[in-house]
């Protein structure tokens, strides 16, 4: 499995998760933020896999370029963050419930 992301140690702290500091709600705890970040990462990987399946059909497309691919990947990343922050599919909520249950809260 190949992951096309730079080394997180070389990135600014707010770029490691893909969520900027301005989108983080001040009253959210670390667990809630980590769960939302994980759900955004899940969506990003899901969208990437969907695009790769579709790329097989677009090999001879004259509009298929590196620039278009870059913008599509950027859009998918932003879409994944937006989907996770708006409630997503409930994955973050399930993670929070499971972790809190393990911690005895």
Short mmCIF file of C-alpha atoms in Angstrom, two decimals:
data_model
loop_
_atom_site.label_atom_id
_atom_site.label_comp_id
_atom_site.label_asym_id
_atom_site.label_seq_id
_atom_site.Cartn_x
_atom_site.Cartn_y
_atom_site.Cartn_z
CA UNK A 1 0.00 0.00 0.00
CA UNK A 2 1.50 3.31 -1.08
CA UNK A 3 0.53 6.55 0.64
CA UNK A 4 1.28 9.70 -1.35
CA UNK A 5 1.72 12.12 1.54
CA UNK A 6 4.79 13.99 2.73
CA UNK A 7 6.53 13.17 5.98
CA UNK A 8 4.33 14.68 8.74
CA UNK A 9 7.41 15.73 10.72
CA UNK A 10 8.18 18.23 7.96
CA UNK A 11 4.72 19.78 7.97
CA UNK A 12 3.33 22.59 10.11
CA UNK A 13 1.25 21.26 13.04
CA UNK A 14 -2.09 22.36 11.57
CA UNK A 15 -1.26 20.73 8.22
CA UNK A 16 -0.62 17.29 9.73
CA UNK A 17 -4.30 16.62 10.25
CA UNK A 18 -5.55 18.46 7.17
CA UNK A 19 -7.77 20.65 9.35
CA UNK A 20 -6.74 24.24 9.86
CA UNK A 21 -6.71 25.81 13.30
CA UNK A 22 -9.55 28.14 12.33
CA UNK A 23 -11.94 25.21 11.79
CA UNK A 24 -11.30 23.62 15.19
CA UNK A 25 -14.05 24.40 17.68
CA UNK A 26 -12.53 25.79 20.89
CA UNK A 27 -14.63 23.65 23.27
CA UNK A 28 -13.83 20.34 21.51
CA UNK A 29 -11.56 18.00 23.42
CA UNK A 30 -8.60 16.22 21.98
CA UNK A 31 -10.57 12.99 21.60
CA UNK A 32 -13.31 14.65 19.56
CA UNK A 33 -10.75 16.38 17.34
CA UNK A 34 -8.78 13.16 16.81
CA UNK A 35 -11.98 11.26 15.93
CA UNK A 36 -13.03 13.96 13.44
CA UNK A 37 -9.54 13.97 11.91
CA UNK A 38 -9.69 10.18 11.57
CA UNK A 39 -13.08 10.36 9.87
CA UNK A 40 -11.74 13.02 7.47
CA UNK A 41 -8.77 10.76 6.67
CA UNK A 42 -11.17 7.87 6.06
CA UNK A 43 -13.23 9.99 3.65
CA UNK A 44 -10.07 11.21 1.89
CA UNK A 45 -8.90 7.62 1.30
CA UNK A 46 -12.37 6.56 0.16
CA UNK A 47 -12.57 9.42 -2.36
CA UNK A 48 -9.04 8.68 -3.56
CA UNK A 49 -9.93 5.03 -4.19
CA UNK A 50 -13.07 6.03 -6.05
CA UNK A 51 -11.06 8.40 -8.26
CA UNK A 52 -8.45 5.74 -9.00
CA UNK A 53 -11.16 3.34 -10.14
CA UNK A 54 -12.50 6.02 -12.45
CA UNK A 55 -9.03 6.95 -13.78
CA UNK A 56 -8.90 3.69 -15.75
CA UNK A 57 -11.65 5.06 -17.97
CA UNK A 58 -10.02 8.48 -18.34
CA UNK A 59 -6.59 7.42 -19.64
CA UNK A 60 -7.22 8.68 -23.16
CA UNK A 61 -9.16 11.75 -22.06
CA UNK A 62 -7.60 14.96 -23.46
CA UNK A 63 -8.68 16.84 -20.33
CA UNK A 64 -6.75 14.49 -18.05
CA UNK A 65 -3.65 16.40 -16.88
CA UNK A 66 -1.41 16.68 -13.85
CA UNK A 67 -2.93 20.07 -13.03
CA UNK A 68 -6.45 18.71 -13.20
CA UNK A 69 -5.44 15.77 -11.05
CA UNK A 70 -3.83 18.09 -8.47
CA UNK A 71 -6.94 20.27 -8.24
CA UNK A 72 -9.19 17.22 -8.01
CA UNK A 73 -7.10 15.81 -5.15
CA UNK A 74 -7.17 19.17 -3.35
CA UNK A 75 -10.95 19.37 -3.79
CA UNK A 76 -11.39 15.82 -2.50
CA UNK A 77 -9.28 16.66 0.57
CA UNK A 78 -11.38 19.73 1.34
CA UNK A 79 -14.56 17.77 0.69
CA UNK A 80 -13.43 15.04 3.11
CA UNK A 81 -12.78 17.62 5.84
CA UNK A 82 -16.14 19.27 5.26
CA UNK A 83 -17.95 15.93 5.33
CA UNK A 84 -16.29 14.90 8.59
CA UNK A 85 -16.94 18.24 10.29
CA UNK A 86 -20.62 18.19 9.33
CA UNK A 87 -21.27 14.88 11.05
CA UNK A 88 -20.08 12.51 8.36
CA UNK A 89 -21.30 8.95 8.64
CA UNK A 90 -21.03 8.75 12.42
CA UNK A 91 -17.60 7.14 12.46
CA UNK A 92 -16.18 9.83 14.76
CA UNK A 93 -19.08 9.40 17.19
CA UNK A 94 -18.54 5.64 17.29
CA UNK A 95 -14.81 6.07 17.91
CA UNK A 96 -15.50 8.50 20.75
CA UNK A 97 -18.01 6.12 22.34
CA UNK A 98 -15.62 3.18 22.13
CA UNK A 99 -12.64 5.06 23.51
CA UNK A 100 -14.69 6.56 26.35
CA UNK A 101 -16.05 3.08 27.17
CA UNK A 102 -12.49 1.73 27.34
CA UNK A 103 -11.47 4.61 29.59
CA UNK A 104 -14.46 4.02 31.85
CA UNK A 105 -16.12 7.40 31.32
#
